[in-house]
Amino acid sequence: DADVTQTPRNRITKTGKRIMLECSQTKGHDRMYWYRQDPGLGLRLIYYSFDVKDINKGEISDGYSVSRQAQAKFSLSLESAIPNQTALYFCATSGGGVGYQETQYFGPGTRLLVL
Amino acid sequence: ILNVEQSPQSLHVQEGDSTNFTCSFPSSNFYALHWYRWETAKSPEALFVMTLNGDEKKKGRISATLNTKEGYSYLYIKGSQPEDSATYLCAPDNNAGNMLTFGGGTRLMVKP
């Protein structure tokens, strides 16, 4: 079984709809991240959480919110989806070592299309 | 927001060719430089984490060097194979918190 899972894997929604992307991990890591990927722009950090009570905005948090329901679960919500939120979304986790040396482990990604 | 640049954006090589590409990043407040390999339809996977100036890491035919004083890292692939085709991402950590800033990546395509 995959260590980092994301649901759904693909989603089509309409402008104005609320949508939630979910991430679960079995690696026992404290740190979890949400990124979005747009062609030619690499991965951009949306939100990150270093433990259940610690949530922080990343580079592009506007229009998004998150919830860290448990150590293993980190959800990303789009309160009112808009077309320029069409992207590939990745969840990642890290932990167990010195912060800046920790490898991040990525989920399989969720491809979101907002019409 | 850090300025992380990778060049070239894309690269086509023949099987057996050796190749290299560059990651440039701010040298101030540097803690670590991560390299990831991202195959199409898969998740990014870690290749290397480098922290010390002059560091050199190797994994099979892939190696990387690090210059923290001038803010760059090179990734080398010796004798490229079609299975090396992927996007290679670099990401410096400049605040010790494992918050990575990813470059736009170098997309490598190796023709058989």
PDB file of C-alpha atoms in Angstrom:
ATOM      1  CA  ASP A   1       0.000   0.000   0.000  1.00  0.00           C
ATOM      2  CA  ALA A   2       1.149   3.534  -0.761  1.00  0.00           C
ATOM      3  CA  ASP A   3       2.534   5.517   2.168  1.00  0.00           C
ATOM      4  CA  VAL A   4       0.911   8.782   1.038  1.00  0.00           C
ATOM      5  CA  THR A   5      -2.516   8.633  -0.559  1.00  0.00           C
ATOM      6  CA  GLN A   6      -4.677  11.336  -2.068  1.00  0.00           C
ATOM      7  CA  THR A   7      -8.370  11.321  -2.897  1.00  0.00           C
ATOM      8  CA  PRO A   8      -9.825  11.935  -5.356  1.00  0.00           C
ATOM      9  CA  ARG A   9      -7.220  11.328  -8.052  1.00  0.00           C
ATOM     10  CA  ASN A  10      -9.161  13.295 -10.635  1.00  0.00           C
ATOM     11  CA  ARG A  11     -11.943  15.803 -10.211  1.00  0.00           C
ATOM     12  CA  ILE A  12     -13.974  18.030 -12.475  1.00  0.00           C
ATOM     13  CA  THR A  13     -16.003  20.763 -10.818  1.00  0.00           C
ATOM     14  CA  LYS A  14     -17.730  23.985 -11.706  1.00  0.00           C
ATOM     15  CA  THR A  15     -16.885  27.554 -10.823  1.00  0.00           C
ATOM     16  CA  GLY A  16     -18.196  28.493  -7.395  1.00  0.00           C
ATOM     17  CA  LYS A  17     -18.385  24.958  -6.026  1.00  0.00           C
ATOM     18  CA  ARG A  18     -16.712  23.953  -2.778  1.00  0.00           C
ATOM     19  CA  ILE A  19     -14.302  21.073  -3.100  1.00  0.00           C
ATOM     20  CA  MET A  20     -12.097  19.167  -0.676  1.00  0.00           C
ATOM     21  CA  LEU A  21      -8.957  17.234  -1.490  1.00  0.00           C
ATOM     22  CA  GLU A  22      -7.820  14.710   1.098  1.00  0.00           C
ATOM     23  CA  CYS A  23      -4.409  13.375   1.998  1.00  0.00           C
ATOM     24  CA  SER A  24      -3.532  10.506   4.315  1.00  0.00           C
ATOM     25  CA  GLN A  25      -0.152   9.092   5.264  1.00  0.00           C
ATOM     26  CA  THR A  26       1.048   5.991   7.066  1.00  0.00           C
ATOM     27  CA  LYS A  27       4.659   7.104   7.449  1.00  0.00           C
ATOM     28  CA  GLY A  28       4.144   8.527  10.935  1.00  0.00           C
ATOM     29  CA  HIS A  29       5.469  11.910   9.832  1.00  0.00           C
ATOM     30  CA  ASP A  30       4.609  15.117  11.658  1.00  0.00           C
ATOM     31  CA  ARG A  31       5.042  17.483   8.714  1.00  0.00           C
ATOM     32  CA  MET A  32       2.577  17.670   5.864  1.00  0.00           C
ATOM     33  CA  TYR A  33       2.372  19.961   2.839  1.00  0.00           C
ATOM     34  CA  TRP A  34       0.076  20.887  -0.015  1.00  0.00           C
ATOM     35  CA  TYR A  35       1.541  21.996  -3.351  1.00  0.00           C
ATOM     36  CA  ARG A  36       0.088  22.848  -6.704  1.00  0.00           C
ATOM     37  CA  GLN A  37       1.855  22.312  -9.988  1.00  0.00           C
ATOM     38  CA  ASP A  38       1.227  24.349 -13.113  1.00  0.00           C
ATOM     39  CA  PRO A  39       3.109  23.734 -16.348  1.00  0.00           C
ATOM     40  CA  GLY A  40       6.480  25.476 -16.350  1.00  0.00           C
ATOM     41  CA  LEU A  41       6.115  26.749 -12.788  1.00  0.00           C
ATOM     42  CA  GLY A  42       7.367  23.844 -10.725  1.00  0.00           C
ATOM     43  CA  LEU A  43       5.712  23.051  -7.414  1.00  0.00           C
ATOM     44  CA  ARG A  44       4.347  25.951  -5.364  1.00  0.00           C
ATOM     45  CA  LEU A  45       3.565  25.623  -1.670  1.00  0.00           C
ATOM     46  CA  ILE A  46      -0.033  26.332  -0.654  1.00  0.00           C
ATOM     47  CA  TYR A  47      -0.092  25.397   3.050  1.00  0.00           C
ATOM     48  CA  TYR A  48       2.050  23.400   5.423  1.00  0.00           C
ATOM     49  CA  SER A  49       1.624  21.902   8.869  1.00  0.00           C
ATOM     50  CA  PHE A  50       4.409  20.867  11.222  1.00  0.00           C
ATOM     51  CA  ASP A  51       2.044  19.165  13.656  1.00  0.00           C
ATOM     52  CA  VAL A  52      -1.677  18.926  14.359  1.00  0.00           C
ATOM     53  CA  LYS A  53      -1.795  22.328  16.050  1.00  0.00           C
ATOM     54  CA  ASP A  54       0.538  24.131  13.653  1.00  0.00           C
ATOM     55  CA  ILE A  55      -0.742  25.302  10.264  1.00  0.00           C
ATOM     56  CA  ASN A  56       0.947  27.907   8.125  1.00  0.00           C
ATOM     57  CA  LYS A  57       0.315  29.666   4.854  1.00  0.00           C
ATOM     58  CA  GLY A  58       2.652  29.032   1.977  1.00  0.00           C
ATOM     59  CA  GLU A  59       3.441  31.018  -1.122  1.00  0.00           C
ATOM     60  CA  ILE A  60      -0.033  30.890  -2.701  1.00  0.00           C
ATOM     61  CA  SER A  61      -2.655  30.348   0.024  1.00  0.00           C
ATOM     62  CA  ASP A  62      -5.318  32.786  -1.212  1.00  0.00           C
ATOM     63  CA  GLY A  63      -8.506  30.926  -2.149  1.00  0.00           C
ATOM     64  CA  TYR A  64      -7.530  27.820  -0.185  1.00  0.00           C
ATOM     65  CA  SER A  65      -7.982  26.562   3.363  1.00  0.00           C
ATOM     66  CA  VAL A  66      -6.714  23.457   5.153  1.00  0.00           C
ATOM     67  CA  SER A  67      -7.574  21.218   8.048  1.00  0.00           C
ATOM     68  CA  ARG A  68      -5.213  18.904   9.939  1.00  0.00           C
ATOM     69  CA  GLN A  69      -7.671  16.424  11.384  1.00  0.00           C
ATOM     70  CA  ALA A  70      -5.015  14.112  12.801  1.00  0.00           C
ATOM     71  CA  GLN A  71      -1.312  13.486  12.465  1.00  0.00           C
ATOM     72  CA  ALA A  72      -2.037  11.308   9.455  1.00  0.00           C
ATOM     73  CA  LYS A  73      -4.610  13.477   7.660  1.00  0.00           C
ATOM     74  CA  PHE A  74      -4.344  16.870   5.991  1.00  0.00           C
ATOM     75  CA  SER A  75      -7.159  18.204   3.810  1.00  0.00           C
ATOM     76  CA  LEU A  76      -7.156  21.067   1.330  1.00  0.00           C
ATOM     77  CA  SER A  77     -10.365  22.955   0.554  1.00  0.00           C
ATOM     78  CA  LEU A  78     -11.281  25.303  -2.231  1.00  0.00           C
ATOM     79  CA  GLU A  79     -14.181  27.267  -0.770  1.00  0.00           C
ATOM     80  CA  SER A  80     -15.362  28.629  -4.110  1.00  0.00           C
ATOM     81  CA  ALA A  81     -13.453  27.114  -6.987  1.00  0.00           C
ATOM     82  CA  ILE A  82     -12.364  29.280  -9.905  1.00  0.00           C
ATOM     83  CA  PRO A  83     -10.902  28.226 -13.274  1.00  0.00           C
ATOM     84  CA  ASN A  84      -7.356  29.398 -12.481  1.00  0.00           C
ATOM     85  CA  GLN A  85      -7.277  26.822  -9.683  1.00  0.00           C
ATOM     86  CA  THR A  86      -7.171  24.153 -12.361  1.00  0.00           C
ATOM     87  CA  ALA A  87      -3.901  22.366 -11.609  1.00  0.00           C
ATOM     88  CA  LEU A  88      -2.226  19.216 -10.357  1.00  0.00           C
ATOM     89  CA  TYR A  89      -2.224  19.135  -6.547  1.00  0.00           C
ATOM     90  CA  PHE A  90       0.306  17.182  -4.504  1.00  0.00           C
ATOM     91  CA  CYS A  91       0.358  16.332  -0.840  1.00  0.00           C
ATOM     92  CA  ALA A  92       3.742  15.599   0.752  1.00  0.00           C
ATOM     93  CA  THR A  93       5.050  14.541   4.143  1.00  0.00           C
ATOM     94  CA  SER A  94       8.372  14.666   5.939  1.00  0.00           C
ATOM     95  CA  GLY A  95       9.689  13.844   9.383  1.00  0.00           C
ATOM     96  CA  GLY A  96      11.980  11.866  11.581  1.00  0.00           C
ATOM     97  CA  GLY A  97      15.175  13.828  11.212  1.00  0.00           C
ATOM     98  CA  VAL A  98      16.792  17.238  11.008  1.00  0.00           C
ATOM     99  CA  GLY A  99      14.223  19.511   9.369  1.00  0.00           C
ATOM    100  CA  TYR A 100      16.184  20.860   6.446  1.00  0.00           C
ATOM    101  CA  GLN A 101      17.665  17.457   5.621  1.00  0.00           C
ATOM    102  CA  GLU A 102      14.364  15.603   5.611  1.00  0.00           C
ATOM    103  CA  THR A 103      13.180  14.179   2.334  1.00  0.00           C
ATOM    104  CA  GLN A 104       9.629  14.967   1.365  1.00  0.00           C
ATOM    105  CA  TYR A 105       7.497  12.048   0.221  1.00  0.00           C
ATOM    106  CA  PHE A 106       4.821  12.873  -2.286  1.00  0.00           C
ATOM    107  CA  GLY A 107       1.391  11.435  -2.875  1.00  0.00           C
ATOM    108  CA  PRO A 108       0.192  10.455  -6.356  1.00  0.00           C
ATOM    109  CA  GLY A 109      -1.419  13.827  -7.049  1.00  0.00           C
ATOM    110  CA  THR A 110      -4.963  15.040  -7.693  1.00  0.00           C
ATOM    111  CA  ARG A 111      -5.733  16.490 -11.087  1.00  0.00           C
ATOM    112  CA  LEU A 112      -8.407  19.185 -10.705  1.00  0.00           C
ATOM    113  CA  LEU A 113     -10.295  20.856 -13.526  1.00  0.00           C
ATOM    114  CA  VAL A 114     -12.515  23.835 -12.719  1.00  0.00           C
ATOM    115  CA  LEU A 115     -14.948  24.684 -15.502  1.00  0.00           C
TER     116      LEU A 115
ATOM    117  CA  ILE B   1       9.710  34.079  -2.315  1.00  0.00           C
ATOM    118  CA  LEU B   2      13.066  32.692  -3.398  1.00  0.00           C
ATOM    119  CA  ASN B   3      14.278  32.925  -6.975  1.00  0.00           C
ATOM    120  CA  VAL B   4      15.219  29.393  -8.026  1.00  0.00           C
ATOM    121  CA  GLU B   5      16.196  28.912 -11.637  1.00  0.00           C
ATOM    122  CA  GLN B   6      16.848  25.695 -13.493  1.00  0.00           C
ATOM    123  CA  SER B   7      18.396  25.493 -16.912  1.00  0.00           C
ATOM    124  CA  PRO B   8      17.799  24.350 -19.485  1.00  0.00           C
ATOM    125  CA  GLN B   9      14.017  24.034 -19.281  1.00  0.00           C
ATOM    126  CA  SER B  10      14.135  20.989 -21.523  1.00  0.00           C
ATOM    127  CA  LEU B  11      16.777  18.805 -23.044  1.00  0.00           C
ATOM    128  CA  HIS B  12      16.720  16.111 -25.725  1.00  0.00           C
ATOM    129  CA  VAL B  13      19.665  13.705 -25.832  1.00  0.00           C
ATOM    130  CA  GLN B  14      20.471  10.396 -27.470  1.00  0.00           C
ATOM    131  CA  GLU B  15      20.831   7.215 -25.487  1.00  0.00           C
ATOM    132  CA  GLY B  16      24.398   6.963 -24.258  1.00  0.00           C
ATOM    133  CA  ASP B  17      25.008  10.712 -24.131  1.00  0.00           C
ATOM    134  CA  SER B  18      26.117  12.266 -20.876  1.00  0.00           C
ATOM    135  CA  THR B  19      24.360  15.414 -19.821  1.00  0.00           C
ATOM    136  CA  ASN B  20      24.178  17.980 -17.069  1.00  0.00           C
ATOM    137  CA  PHE B  21      21.901  20.746 -15.925  1.00  0.00           C
ATOM    138  CA  THR B  22      21.998  23.595 -13.468  1.00  0.00           C
ATOM    139  CA  CYS B  23      20.074  24.840 -10.462  1.00  0.00           C
ATOM    140  CA  SER B  24      20.704  28.416  -9.261  1.00  0.00           C
ATOM    141  CA  PHE B  25      19.436  29.640  -5.908  1.00  0.00           C
ATOM    142  CA  PRO B  26      20.086  32.405  -3.358  1.00  0.00           C
ATOM    143  CA  SER B  27      23.261  31.718  -1.404  1.00  0.00           C
ATOM    144  CA  SER B  28      22.126  33.635   1.677  1.00  0.00           C
ATOM    145  CA  ASN B  29      20.662  31.749   4.640  1.00  0.00           C
ATOM    146  CA  PHE B  30      21.261  28.431   2.901  1.00  0.00           C
ATOM    147  CA  TYR B  31      20.542  25.163   4.718  1.00  0.00           C
ATOM    148  CA  ALA B  32      20.078  22.444   2.127  1.00  0.00           C
ATOM    149  CA  LEU B  33      19.511  21.707  -1.534  1.00  0.00           C
ATOM    150  CA  HIS B  34      17.181  18.896  -2.572  1.00  0.00           C
ATOM    151  CA  TRP B  35      17.024  17.203  -5.969  1.00  0.00           C
ATOM    152  CA  TYR B  36      13.916  15.310  -7.030  1.00  0.00           C
ATOM    153  CA  ARG B  37      13.172  13.177 -10.061  1.00  0.00           C
ATOM    154  CA  TRP B  38       9.642  13.323 -11.446  1.00  0.00           C
ATOM    155  CA  GLU B  39       8.507  10.843 -14.057  1.00  0.00           C
ATOM    156  CA  THR B  40       5.370  11.539 -16.043  1.00  0.00           C
ATOM    157  CA  ALA B  41       2.211  10.275 -14.324  1.00  0.00           C
ATOM    158  CA  LYS B  42       4.139   9.534 -11.133  1.00  0.00           C
ATOM    159  CA  SER B  43       5.065  11.427  -7.967  1.00  0.00           C
ATOM    160  CA  PRO B  44       8.307  13.319  -7.469  1.00  0.00           C
ATOM    161  CA  GLU B  45      10.916  11.136  -5.759  1.00  0.00           C
ATOM    162  CA  ALA B  46      13.942  12.305  -3.848  1.00  0.00           C
ATOM    163  CA  LEU B  47      17.377  11.887  -5.401  1.00  0.00           C
ATOM    164  CA  PHE B  48      19.710  13.823  -3.123  1.00  0.00           C
ATOM    165  CA  VAL B  49      19.830  16.144  -0.151  1.00  0.00           C
ATOM    166  CA  MET B  50      22.989  18.239  -0.047  1.00  0.00           C
ATOM    167  CA  THR B  51      24.055  20.582   2.709  1.00  0.00           C
ATOM    168  CA  LEU B  52      27.794  21.332   2.591  1.00  0.00           C
ATOM    169  CA  ASN B  53      29.688  23.503   0.141  1.00  0.00           C
ATOM    170  CA  GLY B  54      31.622  21.204  -2.162  1.00  0.00           C
ATOM    171  CA  ASP B  55      29.309  18.273  -1.447  1.00  0.00           C
ATOM    172  CA  GLU B  56      29.140  15.649  -4.151  1.00  0.00           C
ATOM    173  CA  LYS B  57      26.508  12.914  -4.127  1.00  0.00           C
ATOM    174  CA  LYS B  58      26.165   9.926  -6.428  1.00  0.00           C
ATOM    175  CA  LYS B  59      23.455   7.383  -7.133  1.00  0.00           C
ATOM    176  CA  GLY B  60      24.290   5.020  -9.960  1.00  0.00           C
ATOM    177  CA  ARG B  61      24.881   7.072 -13.092  1.00  0.00           C
ATOM    178  CA  ILE B  62      23.500  10.259 -11.542  1.00  0.00           C
ATOM    179  CA  SER B  63      25.627  12.624  -9.504  1.00  0.00           C
ATOM    180  CA  ALA B  64      25.300  16.138  -8.156  1.00  0.00           C
ATOM    181  CA  THR B  65      27.612  18.847  -6.894  1.00  0.00           C
ATOM    182  CA  LEU B  66      26.920  21.830  -4.690  1.00  0.00           C
ATOM    183  CA  ASN B  67      28.409  25.325  -4.436  1.00  0.00           C
ATOM    184  CA  THR B  68      26.716  27.187  -1.604  1.00  0.00           C
ATOM    185  CA  LYS B  69      28.944  30.263  -1.817  1.00  0.00           C
ATOM    186  CA  GLU B  70      27.836  31.126  -5.335  1.00  0.00           C
ATOM    187  CA  GLY B  71      24.434  29.445  -5.112  1.00  0.00           C
ATOM    188  CA  TYR B  72      24.373  26.692  -7.688  1.00  0.00           C
ATOM    189  CA  SER B  73      24.194  22.935  -8.054  1.00  0.00           C
ATOM    190  CA  TYR B  74      24.873  20.729 -11.069  1.00  0.00           C
ATOM    191  CA  LEU B  75      23.187  17.421 -11.790  1.00  0.00           C
ATOM    192  CA  TYR B  76      25.072  15.044 -14.081  1.00  0.00           C
ATOM    193  CA  ILE B  77      23.796  11.922 -15.818  1.00  0.00           C
ATOM    194  CA  LYS B  78      26.420   9.672 -17.325  1.00  0.00           C
ATOM    195  CA  GLY B  79      25.434   7.535 -20.306  1.00  0.00           C
ATOM    196  CA  SER B  80      21.768   8.557 -20.400  1.00  0.00           C
ATOM    197  CA  GLN B  81      19.184   5.818 -20.819  1.00  0.00           C
ATOM    198  CA  PRO B  82      15.537   6.140 -21.950  1.00  0.00           C
ATOM    199  CA  GLU B  83      14.434   5.378 -18.384  1.00  0.00           C
ATOM    200  CA  ASP B  84      16.210   8.560 -17.266  1.00  0.00           C
ATOM    201  CA  SER B  85      13.567  10.561 -19.104  1.00  0.00           C
ATOM    202  CA  ALA B  86      11.886  12.670 -16.439  1.00  0.00           C
ATOM    203  CA  THR B  87      11.683  16.169 -15.041  1.00  0.00           C
ATOM    204  CA  TYR B  88      14.434  16.939 -12.557  1.00  0.00           C
ATOM    205  CA  LEU B  89      13.495  19.419  -9.847  1.00  0.00           C
ATOM    206  CA  CYS B  90      15.767  21.234  -7.452  1.00  0.00           C
ATOM    207  CA  ALA B  91      14.585  22.864  -4.242  1.00  0.00           C
ATOM    208  CA  PRO B  92      16.679  24.845  -1.769  1.00  0.00           C
ATOM    209  CA  ASP B  93      15.749  25.211   1.861  1.00  0.00           C
ATOM    210  CA  ASN B  94      16.773  28.682   2.960  1.00  0.00           C
ATOM    211  CA  ASN B  95      15.067  28.830   6.326  1.00  0.00           C
ATOM    212  CA  ALA B  96      15.918  25.580   8.116  1.00  0.00           C
ATOM    213  CA  GLY B  97      12.301  24.612   8.331  1.00  0.00           C
ATOM    214  CA  ASN B  98      12.144  22.107   5.509  1.00  0.00           C
ATOM    215  CA  MET B  99      10.129  24.575   3.502  1.00  0.00           C
ATOM    216  CA  LEU B 100      11.331  23.958   0.018  1.00  0.00           C
ATOM    217  CA  THR B 101      11.113  26.356  -2.912  1.00  0.00           C
ATOM    218  CA  PHE B 102      11.056  24.383  -6.126  1.00  0.00           C
ATOM    219  CA  GLY B 103      12.550  25.465  -9.406  1.00  0.00           C
ATOM    220  CA  GLY B 104      10.620  25.039 -12.638  1.00  0.00           C
ATOM    221  CA  GLY B 105      12.496  21.845 -13.443  1.00  0.00           C
ATOM    222  CA  THR B 106      14.537  20.525 -16.343  1.00  0.00           C
ATOM    223  CA  ARG B 107      12.660  18.099 -18.544  1.00  0.00           C
ATOM    224  CA  LEU B 108      15.003  15.454 -19.934  1.00  0.00           C
ATOM    225  CA  MET B 109      14.031  13.264 -22.864  1.00  0.00           C
ATOM    226  CA  VAL B 110      16.390  10.453 -23.853  1.00  0.00           C
ATOM    227  CA  LYS B 111      15.873   8.987 -27.309  1.00  0.00           C
ATOM    228  CA  PRO B 112      16.699   5.315 -27.882  1.00  0.00           C
TER     229      PRO B 112
END
